[in-house]
Coordinates of C-alpha atoms and ligand atoms in Angstrom, one line a residue:
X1 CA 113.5 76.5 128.5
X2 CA 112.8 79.2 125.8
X3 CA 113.2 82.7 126.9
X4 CA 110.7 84.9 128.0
X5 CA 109.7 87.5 125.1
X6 CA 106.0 88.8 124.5
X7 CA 104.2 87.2 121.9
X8 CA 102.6 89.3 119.5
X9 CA 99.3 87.7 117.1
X10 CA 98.5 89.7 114.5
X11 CA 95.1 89.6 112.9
X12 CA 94.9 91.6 109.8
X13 CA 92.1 91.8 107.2
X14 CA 92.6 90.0 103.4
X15 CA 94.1 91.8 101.3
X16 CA 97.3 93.4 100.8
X17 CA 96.4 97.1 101.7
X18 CA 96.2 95.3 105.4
X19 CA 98.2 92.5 105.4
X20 CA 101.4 94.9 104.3
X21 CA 101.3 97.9 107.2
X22 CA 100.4 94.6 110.1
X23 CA 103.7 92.6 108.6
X24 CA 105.3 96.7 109.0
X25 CA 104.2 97.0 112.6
X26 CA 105.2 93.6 113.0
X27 CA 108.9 93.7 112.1
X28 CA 108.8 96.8 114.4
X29 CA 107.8 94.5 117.5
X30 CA 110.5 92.3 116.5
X31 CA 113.2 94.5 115.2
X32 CA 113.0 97.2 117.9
X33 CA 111.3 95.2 121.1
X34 CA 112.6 91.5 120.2
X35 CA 109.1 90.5 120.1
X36 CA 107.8 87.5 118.9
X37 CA 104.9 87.8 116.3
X38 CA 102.7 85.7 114.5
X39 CA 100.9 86.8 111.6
X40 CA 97.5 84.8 110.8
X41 CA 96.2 85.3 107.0
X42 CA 92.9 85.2 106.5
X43 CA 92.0 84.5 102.9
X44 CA 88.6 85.5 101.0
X45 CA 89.0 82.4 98.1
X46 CA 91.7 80.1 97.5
X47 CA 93.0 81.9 94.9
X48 CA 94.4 84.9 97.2
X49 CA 95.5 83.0 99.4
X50 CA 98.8 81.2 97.7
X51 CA 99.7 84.5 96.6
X52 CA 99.2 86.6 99.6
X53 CA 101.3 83.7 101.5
X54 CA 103.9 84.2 99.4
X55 CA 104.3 88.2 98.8
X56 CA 103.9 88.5 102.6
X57 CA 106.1 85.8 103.9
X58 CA 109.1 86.9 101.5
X59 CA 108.8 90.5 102.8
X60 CA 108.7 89.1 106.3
X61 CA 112.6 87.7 105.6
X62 CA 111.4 85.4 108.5
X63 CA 111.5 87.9 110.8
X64 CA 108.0 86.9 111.3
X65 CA 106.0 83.4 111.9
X66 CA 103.1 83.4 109.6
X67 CA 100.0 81.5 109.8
X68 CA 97.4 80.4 107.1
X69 CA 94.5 80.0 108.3
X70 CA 91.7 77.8 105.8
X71 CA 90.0 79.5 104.0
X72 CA 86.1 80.3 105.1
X73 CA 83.0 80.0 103.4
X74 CA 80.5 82.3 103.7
X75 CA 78.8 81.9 100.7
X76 CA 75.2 80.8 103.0
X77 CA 76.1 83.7 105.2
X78 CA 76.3 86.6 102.6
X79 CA 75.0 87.2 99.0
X80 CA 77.5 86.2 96.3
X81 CA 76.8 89.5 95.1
X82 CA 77.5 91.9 98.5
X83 CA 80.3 94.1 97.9
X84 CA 83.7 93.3 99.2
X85 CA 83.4 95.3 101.9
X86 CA 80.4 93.1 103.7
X87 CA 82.2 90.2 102.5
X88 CA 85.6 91.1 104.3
X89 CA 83.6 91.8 107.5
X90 CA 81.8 88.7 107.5
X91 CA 84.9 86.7 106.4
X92 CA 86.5 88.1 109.8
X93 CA 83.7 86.8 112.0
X94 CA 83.5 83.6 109.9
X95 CA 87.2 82.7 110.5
X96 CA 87.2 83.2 114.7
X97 CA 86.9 79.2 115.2
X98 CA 89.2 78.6 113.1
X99 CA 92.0 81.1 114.9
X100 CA 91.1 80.0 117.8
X101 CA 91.6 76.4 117.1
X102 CA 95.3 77.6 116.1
X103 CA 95.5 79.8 119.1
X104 CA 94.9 77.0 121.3
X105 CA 97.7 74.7 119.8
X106 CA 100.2 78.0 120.8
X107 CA 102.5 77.4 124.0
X108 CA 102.7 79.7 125.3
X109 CA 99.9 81.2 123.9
X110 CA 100.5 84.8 122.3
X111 CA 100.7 87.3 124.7
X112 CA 98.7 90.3 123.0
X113 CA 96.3 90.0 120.1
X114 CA 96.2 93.2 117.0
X115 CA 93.8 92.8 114.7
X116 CA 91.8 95.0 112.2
X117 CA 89.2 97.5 113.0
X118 CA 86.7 94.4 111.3
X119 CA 88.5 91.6 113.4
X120 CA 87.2 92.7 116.8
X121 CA 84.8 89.7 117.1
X122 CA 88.1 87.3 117.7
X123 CA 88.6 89.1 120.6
X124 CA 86.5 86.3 122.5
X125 CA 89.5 84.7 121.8
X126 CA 91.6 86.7 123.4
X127 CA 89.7 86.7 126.8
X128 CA 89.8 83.3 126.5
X129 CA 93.3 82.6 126.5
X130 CA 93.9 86.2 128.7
X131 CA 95.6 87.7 125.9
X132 CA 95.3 91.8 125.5
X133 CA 93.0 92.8 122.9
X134 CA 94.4 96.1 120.6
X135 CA 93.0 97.5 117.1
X136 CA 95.6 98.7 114.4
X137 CA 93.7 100.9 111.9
X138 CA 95.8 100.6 109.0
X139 CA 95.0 103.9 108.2
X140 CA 95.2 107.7 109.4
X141 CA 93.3 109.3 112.6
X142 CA 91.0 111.1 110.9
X143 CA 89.0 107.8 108.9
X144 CA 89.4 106.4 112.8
X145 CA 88.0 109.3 114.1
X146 CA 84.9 108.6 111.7
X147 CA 84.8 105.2 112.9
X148 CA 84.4 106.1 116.1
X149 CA 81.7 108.6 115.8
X150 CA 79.7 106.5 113.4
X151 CA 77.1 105.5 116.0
X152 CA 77.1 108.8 117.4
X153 CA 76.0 110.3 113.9
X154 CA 73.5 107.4 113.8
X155 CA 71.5 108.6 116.8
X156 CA 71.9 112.2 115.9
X157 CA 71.2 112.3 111.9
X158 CA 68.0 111.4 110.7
X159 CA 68.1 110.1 107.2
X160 CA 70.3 109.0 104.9
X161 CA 74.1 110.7 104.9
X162 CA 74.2 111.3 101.3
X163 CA 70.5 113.7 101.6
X164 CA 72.5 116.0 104.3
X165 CA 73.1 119.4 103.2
X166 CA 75.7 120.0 105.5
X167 CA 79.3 118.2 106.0
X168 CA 79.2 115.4 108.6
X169 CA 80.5 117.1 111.9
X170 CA 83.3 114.8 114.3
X171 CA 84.0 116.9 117.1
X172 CA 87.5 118.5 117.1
X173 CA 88.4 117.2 113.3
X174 CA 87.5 118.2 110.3
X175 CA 83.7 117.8 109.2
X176 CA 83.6 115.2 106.0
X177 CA 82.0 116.3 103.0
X178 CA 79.1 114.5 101.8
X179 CA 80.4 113.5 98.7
X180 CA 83.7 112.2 100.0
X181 CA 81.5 109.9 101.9
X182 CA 82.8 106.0 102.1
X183 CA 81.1 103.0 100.4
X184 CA 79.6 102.0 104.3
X185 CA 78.1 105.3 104.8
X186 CA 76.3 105.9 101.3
X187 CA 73.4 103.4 102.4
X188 CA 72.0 103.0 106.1
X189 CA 69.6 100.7 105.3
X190 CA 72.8 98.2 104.0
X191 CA 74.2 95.3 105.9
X192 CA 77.5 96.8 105.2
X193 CA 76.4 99.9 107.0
X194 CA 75.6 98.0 110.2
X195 CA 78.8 96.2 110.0
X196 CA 80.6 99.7 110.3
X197 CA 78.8 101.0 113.3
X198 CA 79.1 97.4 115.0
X199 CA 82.9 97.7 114.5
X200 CA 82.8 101.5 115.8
X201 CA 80.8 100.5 118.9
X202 CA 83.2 97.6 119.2
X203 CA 86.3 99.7 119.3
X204 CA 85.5 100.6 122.6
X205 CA 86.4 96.8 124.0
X206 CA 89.5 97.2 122.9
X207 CA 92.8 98.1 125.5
X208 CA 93.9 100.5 122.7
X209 CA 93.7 101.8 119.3
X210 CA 97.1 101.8 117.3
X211 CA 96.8 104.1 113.8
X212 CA 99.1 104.4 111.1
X213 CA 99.7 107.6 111.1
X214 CA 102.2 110.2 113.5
X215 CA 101.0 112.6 115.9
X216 CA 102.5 116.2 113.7
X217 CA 100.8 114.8 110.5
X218 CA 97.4 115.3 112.2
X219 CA 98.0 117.3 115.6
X220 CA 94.2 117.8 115.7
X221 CA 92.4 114.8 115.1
X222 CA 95.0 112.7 117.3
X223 CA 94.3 115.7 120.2
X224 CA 90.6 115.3 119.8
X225 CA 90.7 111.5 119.9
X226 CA 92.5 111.6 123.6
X227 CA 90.2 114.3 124.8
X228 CA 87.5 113.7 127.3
X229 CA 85.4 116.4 125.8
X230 CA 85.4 115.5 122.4
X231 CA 85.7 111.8 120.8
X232 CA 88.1 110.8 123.9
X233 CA 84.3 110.3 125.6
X234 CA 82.9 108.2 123.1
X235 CA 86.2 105.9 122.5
X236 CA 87.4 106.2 125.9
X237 CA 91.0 103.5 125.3
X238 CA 94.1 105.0 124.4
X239 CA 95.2 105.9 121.3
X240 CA 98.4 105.2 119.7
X241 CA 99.9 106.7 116.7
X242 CA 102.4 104.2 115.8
X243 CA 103.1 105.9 111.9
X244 CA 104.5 106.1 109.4
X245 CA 104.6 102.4 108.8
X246 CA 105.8 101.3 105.4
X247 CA 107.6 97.9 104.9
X248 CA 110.2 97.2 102.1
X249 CA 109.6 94.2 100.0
X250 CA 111.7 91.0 101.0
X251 CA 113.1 90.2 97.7
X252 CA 113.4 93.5 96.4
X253 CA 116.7 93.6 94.1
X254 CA 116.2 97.2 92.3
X255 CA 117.5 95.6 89.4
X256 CA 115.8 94.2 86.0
X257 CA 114.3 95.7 83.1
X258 CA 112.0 98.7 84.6
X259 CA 115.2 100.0 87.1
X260 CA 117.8 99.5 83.8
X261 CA 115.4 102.3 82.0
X262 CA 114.6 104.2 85.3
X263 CA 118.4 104.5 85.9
X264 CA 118.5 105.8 82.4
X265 CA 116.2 108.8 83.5
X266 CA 116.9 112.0 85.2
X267 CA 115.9 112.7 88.5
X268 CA 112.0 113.6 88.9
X269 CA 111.2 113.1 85.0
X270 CA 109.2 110.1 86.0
X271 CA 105.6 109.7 86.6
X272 CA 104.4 106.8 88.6
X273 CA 100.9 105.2 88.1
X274 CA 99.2 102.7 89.9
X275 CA 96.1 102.3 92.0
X276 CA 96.9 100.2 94.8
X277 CA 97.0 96.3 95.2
X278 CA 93.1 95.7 94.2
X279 CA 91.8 98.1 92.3
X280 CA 90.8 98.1 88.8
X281 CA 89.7 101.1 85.9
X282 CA 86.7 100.9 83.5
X283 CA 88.2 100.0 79.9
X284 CA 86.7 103.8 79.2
X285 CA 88.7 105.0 82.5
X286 CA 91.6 103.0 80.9
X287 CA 91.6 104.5 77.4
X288 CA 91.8 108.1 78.3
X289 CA 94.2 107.3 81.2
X290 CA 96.6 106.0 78.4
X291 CA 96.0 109.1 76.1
X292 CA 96.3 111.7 79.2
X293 CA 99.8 110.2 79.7
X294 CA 100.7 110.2 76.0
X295 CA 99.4 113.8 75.7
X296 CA 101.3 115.0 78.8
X297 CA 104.5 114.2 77.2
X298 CA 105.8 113.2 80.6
X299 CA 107.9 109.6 80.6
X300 CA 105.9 107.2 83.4
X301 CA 105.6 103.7 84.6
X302 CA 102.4 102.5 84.6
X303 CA 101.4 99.4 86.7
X304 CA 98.3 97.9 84.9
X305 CA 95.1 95.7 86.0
X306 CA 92.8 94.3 83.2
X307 CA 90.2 96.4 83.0
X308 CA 86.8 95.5 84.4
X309 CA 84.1 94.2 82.1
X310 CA 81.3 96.4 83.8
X311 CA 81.3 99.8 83.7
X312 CA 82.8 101.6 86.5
X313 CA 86.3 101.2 88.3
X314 CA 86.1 98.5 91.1
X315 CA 88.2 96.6 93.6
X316 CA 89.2 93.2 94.1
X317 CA 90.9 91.2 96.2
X318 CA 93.5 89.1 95.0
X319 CA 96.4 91.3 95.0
X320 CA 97.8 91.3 91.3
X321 CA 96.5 91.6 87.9
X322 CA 93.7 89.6 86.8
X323 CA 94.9 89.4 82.9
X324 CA 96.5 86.0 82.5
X325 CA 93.9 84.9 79.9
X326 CA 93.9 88.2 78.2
X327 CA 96.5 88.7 75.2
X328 CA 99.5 91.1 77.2
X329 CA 98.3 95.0 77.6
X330 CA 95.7 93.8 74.5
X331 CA 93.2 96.3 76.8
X332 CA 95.2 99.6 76.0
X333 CA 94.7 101.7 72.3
X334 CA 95.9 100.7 69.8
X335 CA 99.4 101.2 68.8
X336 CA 99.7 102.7 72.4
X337 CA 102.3 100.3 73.4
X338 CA 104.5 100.7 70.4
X339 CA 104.1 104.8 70.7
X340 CA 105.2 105.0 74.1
X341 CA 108.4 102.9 72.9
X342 CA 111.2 104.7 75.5
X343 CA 109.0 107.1 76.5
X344 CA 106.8 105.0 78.8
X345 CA 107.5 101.5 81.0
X346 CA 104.1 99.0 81.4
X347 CA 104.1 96.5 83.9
X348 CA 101.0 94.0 85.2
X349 CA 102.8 92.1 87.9
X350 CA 103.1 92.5 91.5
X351 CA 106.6 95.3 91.7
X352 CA 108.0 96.7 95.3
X353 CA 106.3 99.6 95.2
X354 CA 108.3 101.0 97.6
X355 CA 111.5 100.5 95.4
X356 CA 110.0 102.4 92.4
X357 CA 109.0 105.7 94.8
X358 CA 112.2 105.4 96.1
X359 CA 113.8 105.7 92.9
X360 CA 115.2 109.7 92.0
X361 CA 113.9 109.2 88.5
X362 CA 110.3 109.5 90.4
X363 CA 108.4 112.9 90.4
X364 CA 104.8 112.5 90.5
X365 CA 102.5 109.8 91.1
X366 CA 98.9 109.3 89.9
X367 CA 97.3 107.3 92.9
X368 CA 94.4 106.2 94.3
X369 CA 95.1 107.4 97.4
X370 CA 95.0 104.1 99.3
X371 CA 96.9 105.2 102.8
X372 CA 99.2 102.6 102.4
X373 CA 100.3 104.3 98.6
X374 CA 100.2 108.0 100.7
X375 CA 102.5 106.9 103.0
X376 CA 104.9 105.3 101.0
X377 CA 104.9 108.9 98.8
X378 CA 105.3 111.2 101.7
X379 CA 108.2 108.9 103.0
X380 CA 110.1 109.3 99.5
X381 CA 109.0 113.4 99.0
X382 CA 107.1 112.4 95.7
X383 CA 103.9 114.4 95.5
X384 CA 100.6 112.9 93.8
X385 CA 97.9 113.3 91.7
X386 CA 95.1 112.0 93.5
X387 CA 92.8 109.7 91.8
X388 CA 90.5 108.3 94.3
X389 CA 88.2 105.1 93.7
X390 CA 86.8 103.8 96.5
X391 CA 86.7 103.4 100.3
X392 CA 88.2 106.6 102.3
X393 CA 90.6 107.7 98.8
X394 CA 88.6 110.2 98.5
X395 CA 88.5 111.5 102.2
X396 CA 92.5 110.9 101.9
X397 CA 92.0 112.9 98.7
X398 CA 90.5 115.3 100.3
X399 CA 93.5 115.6 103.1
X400 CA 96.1 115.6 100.8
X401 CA 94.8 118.2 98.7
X402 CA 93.8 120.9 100.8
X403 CA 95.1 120.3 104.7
X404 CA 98.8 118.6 103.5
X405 CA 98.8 120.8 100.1
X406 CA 100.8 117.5 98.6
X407 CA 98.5 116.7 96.1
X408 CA 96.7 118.1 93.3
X409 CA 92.9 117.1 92.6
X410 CA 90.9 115.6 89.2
X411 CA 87.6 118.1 88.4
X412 CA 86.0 115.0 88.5
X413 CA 85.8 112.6 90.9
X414 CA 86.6 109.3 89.3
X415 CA 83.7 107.4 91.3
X416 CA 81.2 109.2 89.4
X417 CA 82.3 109.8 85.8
X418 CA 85.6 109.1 83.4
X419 CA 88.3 111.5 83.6
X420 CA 88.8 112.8 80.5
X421 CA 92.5 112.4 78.5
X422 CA 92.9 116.4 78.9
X423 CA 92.3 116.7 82.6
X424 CA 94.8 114.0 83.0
X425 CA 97.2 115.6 80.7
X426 CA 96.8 119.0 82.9
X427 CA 97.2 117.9 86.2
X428 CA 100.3 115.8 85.2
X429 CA 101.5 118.8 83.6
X430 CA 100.9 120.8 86.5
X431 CA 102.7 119.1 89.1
X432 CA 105.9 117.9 86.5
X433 CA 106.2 121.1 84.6
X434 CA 104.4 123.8 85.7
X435 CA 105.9 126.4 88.7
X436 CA 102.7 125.2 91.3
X437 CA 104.5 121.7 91.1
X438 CA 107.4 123.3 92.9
X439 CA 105.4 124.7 95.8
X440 CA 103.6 121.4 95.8
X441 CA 107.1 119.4 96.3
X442 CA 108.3 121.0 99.1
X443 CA 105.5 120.5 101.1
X444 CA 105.6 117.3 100.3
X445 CA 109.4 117.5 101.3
X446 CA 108.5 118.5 104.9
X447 CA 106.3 115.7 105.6
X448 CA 109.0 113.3 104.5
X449 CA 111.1 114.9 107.4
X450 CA 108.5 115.4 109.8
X451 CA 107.9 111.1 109.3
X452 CA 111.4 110.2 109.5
X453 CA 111.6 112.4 112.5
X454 CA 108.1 110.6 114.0
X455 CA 110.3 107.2 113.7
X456 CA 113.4 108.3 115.5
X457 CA 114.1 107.2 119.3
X458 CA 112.8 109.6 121.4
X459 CA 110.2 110.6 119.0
X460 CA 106.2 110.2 118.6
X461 CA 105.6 107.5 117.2
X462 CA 108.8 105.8 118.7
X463 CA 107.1 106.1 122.8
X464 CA 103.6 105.2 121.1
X465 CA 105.5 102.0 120.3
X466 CA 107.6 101.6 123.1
X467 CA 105.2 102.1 125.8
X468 CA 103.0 99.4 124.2
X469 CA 105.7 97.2 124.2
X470 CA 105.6 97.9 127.6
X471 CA 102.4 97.1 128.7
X472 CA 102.6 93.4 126.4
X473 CA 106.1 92.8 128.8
X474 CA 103.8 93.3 131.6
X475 CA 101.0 91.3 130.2
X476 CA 103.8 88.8 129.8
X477 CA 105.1 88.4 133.4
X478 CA 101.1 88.3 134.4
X479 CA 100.7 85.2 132.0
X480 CA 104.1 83.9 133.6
X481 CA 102.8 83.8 136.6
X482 CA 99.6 82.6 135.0
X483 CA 97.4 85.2 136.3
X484 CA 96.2 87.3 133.6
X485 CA 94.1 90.5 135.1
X486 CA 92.3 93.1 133.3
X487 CA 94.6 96.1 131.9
X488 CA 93.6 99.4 133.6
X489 CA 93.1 102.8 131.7
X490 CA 94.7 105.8 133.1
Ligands
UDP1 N1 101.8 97.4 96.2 C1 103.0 96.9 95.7 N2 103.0 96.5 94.4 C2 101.9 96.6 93.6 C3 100.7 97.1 94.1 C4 100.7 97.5 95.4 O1 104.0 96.9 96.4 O2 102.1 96.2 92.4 C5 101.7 97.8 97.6 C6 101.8 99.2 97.8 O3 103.2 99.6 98.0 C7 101.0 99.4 99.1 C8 99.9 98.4 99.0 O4 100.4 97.4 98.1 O5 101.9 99.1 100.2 C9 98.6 99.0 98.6 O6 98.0 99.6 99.7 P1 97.1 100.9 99.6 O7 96.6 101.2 100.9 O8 97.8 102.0 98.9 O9 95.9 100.5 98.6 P2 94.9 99.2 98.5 O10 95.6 98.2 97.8 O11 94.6 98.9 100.0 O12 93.8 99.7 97.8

């Protein structure tokens, strides 16, 4: 007879910026607690889904089972042309038959289910099979703390978010500025907008709310989620700070082409661009992005998406560049690739990320400020020059700028016009060159310490984990004795 272990099934959204910090927290549960975990991936299109499979199960080294679930369609439930927000959402409710179908073929069937602040409908599932029903946020207290509040600001503020004159007020955190505002919030009267309040309001159904952040990185906003007077009323479930997670690539060798010329250069010389797993510049946005780095004299690695045919810098889903058709890095200037010659490395397939930050040539990264990319910077002390797009970048801009004082910030904010070559230029130059950089790198510096300290026995995030390993044991000697009973809340 197999032995007893919990049996974790994780839930995430599509899309790599989730799929990467659930396989993290899911190696944790097997690495640290001797869990087992299963790891269902959801897919938006066919397309995704052979290479998310494969990125995510060779990080996993096996560690974890992973599960494919078919992929849904929801083109009679949702316009083809809703943003991929709404579409996510939906595709999360669309896919509950077919997790449960796989749930049910499970024996034992998992013991806890952790899904994604948009996967709360399959928690029917879980009550079903009397499984215990958590939320990981793949993303920091404060964009929970929003979240959560989202249906309080929808009683309390008449009108639409973007006409207030004020900053949005969450009790005990700080107030979020109008124009940092995420895609959900910008129109009330959108689907997507109903969606987000449906998931705050559903929150509360939960056991528990795990973030990917530490307690010391955001004392405040973690103190004002647990108290009763502020948003500990309108949550009411524990929350768990389980941060920072960041997960190495599987296959990762740290050898090859780009590491030969990053060996070949001295320790913080480097600047590192990229924006995340999805998101893609304007060919406009592209342009002066490549003459900004030129001008600023600094070497860099740049990993590049085809630019989008519209206007505008937009996301997508699949996870890697969507060039094949396209003559190689035919989108840059001219001449552009033979100027940056040994000055400058281009790259348009999937890399470790992780590797390259973690490489001493690194000293500055232009990012979009995707949490997963913050993380991953503060862990390996480089600071960034934050380049928001979409979602909550530019709240995480906001953060990093002025409460963490680890990044610097464009004029501009890249949502609403092109950033000019020069203003790229000067804000490379100021964190690689100029003396502010320095003050800028230390900070940076501490947080690395104060997260490897979070991870440590003993520490924060280390009893956020461990005592929800212990309530799953319990969970797990209930379902032994097959009599699952509701989880109480201190
Ligand atoms: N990533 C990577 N290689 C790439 C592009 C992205 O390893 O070529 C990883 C990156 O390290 C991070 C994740 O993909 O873990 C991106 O997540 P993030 O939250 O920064 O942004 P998103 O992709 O969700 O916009």
């Amino acid at each position: 007879m197999e032995t007893s272990k919990a049996h974790v099934a994780l839930l995430p959204l599509p899309g790599m910026g989730h799929m990467i910090p659930f396989l993290g927290l899911g190696k944790l549960f097997v690495t640290h607690h001797n869990f087992k975990v299963t790891i269902f991936l959801v897919s938006i299109d066919h397309s995704s889904q052979t290479l998310s499979k494969t990125i995510i199960s060779e990080m996993s080294n096996e560690l974890c089972n992973i599960v494919q679930l078919p992929p849904v369609d929801i083109t009679g439930v949702v316009d083809p042309n809703a943003t991929v927000g709404l579409r996510l959402s939906v595709t999360m409710r669309e896919i509950v038959p077919a997790f449960r179908s796989s749930v049910a073929t499970m024996k034992p069937c998992p013991t806890v289910l952790i899904t994604d602040i948009f996967g709360t409908d399959a928690f029917s599932v879980a009550e079903e099979f009397g499984m215990l029903k958590y939320v990981f946020s793949p993303s920091n207290a404060w964009i929970l703390a929003l979240t959560i509040y989202t249906p309080v600001l929808d009683k309390e503020v008449k009108g639409e978010y973007v006409h207030q004159k004020e900053p949005l007020k969450i009790p005990g955190c700080a107030s979020v500025r109008v124009e940092d505002l995420f895609d959900p919030l910008l129109d009330r009267t959108n689907q997507q907008y109903d969606e987000y309040l449906h998931a705050g309001i559903r929150l509360r159904t939960s056991d528990g709310v795990l973030m990917n952040c530490w307690e010391e990185l955001q004392p405040k906003t973690v103190a004002a989620l647990r108290d009763d007077k502020l948003l500990g009323c309108v949550l009411k479930r524990p929350v768990y700070p389980v941060g920072p997670i960041v997960t190495q690539s599987g296959n990762s060798s740290k050898s090859g082409l780009l590491f030969d010329w990053l060996n070949k250069q001295s320790n913080d010389s480097v600047v590192y661009v990229s924006f995340g797993s999805g998101a893609t510049l304007s060919h406009e946005q592209m342009t002066e992005l490549a003459f900004g780095l030129e001008l600023s004299q600094q070497r860099f690695v740049w990993v590049v998406r085809a630019p989008t045919k519209e206007s505008g810098n937009k996301t997508y889903l699949k996870g890697r560049s969507g060039d094949e058709n396209h003559d190689q890095f035919g989108y840059l200037p001219n001449g552009f690739m033979s100027r940056i010659q040994n000055v400058g490395f281009v790259i348009s397939d999937w890399v470790s990320q992780v590797d390259i930050l973690s490489h001493p040539s690194i000293g500055a990264f232009i990012s979009h400020c995707g949490w997963n990319s913050t993380l991953e910077s503060i862990l390996m002390g480089v600071p960034i020059i934050a380049f928001p797009l979409f979602a909550e970048q530019k709240m995480n801009a906001t953060m990093l700028t002025e409460e963490f004082g680890m990044a610097v910030r464009l004029e501009v904010l890249p949502s609403k016009k092109v950033v000019g070559r020069e203003e790229i230029q000067k804000k490379v130059r100021k964190i690689m060159v100029d003396n502010e950089g320095h003050g800028i790198r230390d900070r940076v510096n501490e947080l690395k310490y104060s997260a490897k300290e979070a991870l440590c026995k003993g520490s924060s995030s280390y009893k956020a984990l461990s005592e929800l390993a212990k309530r799953f044991e319990a969970r797990m000697q209930l379902q032994n004795k097959k009599a699952p009973s509701p989880i109480t809340h201190e």
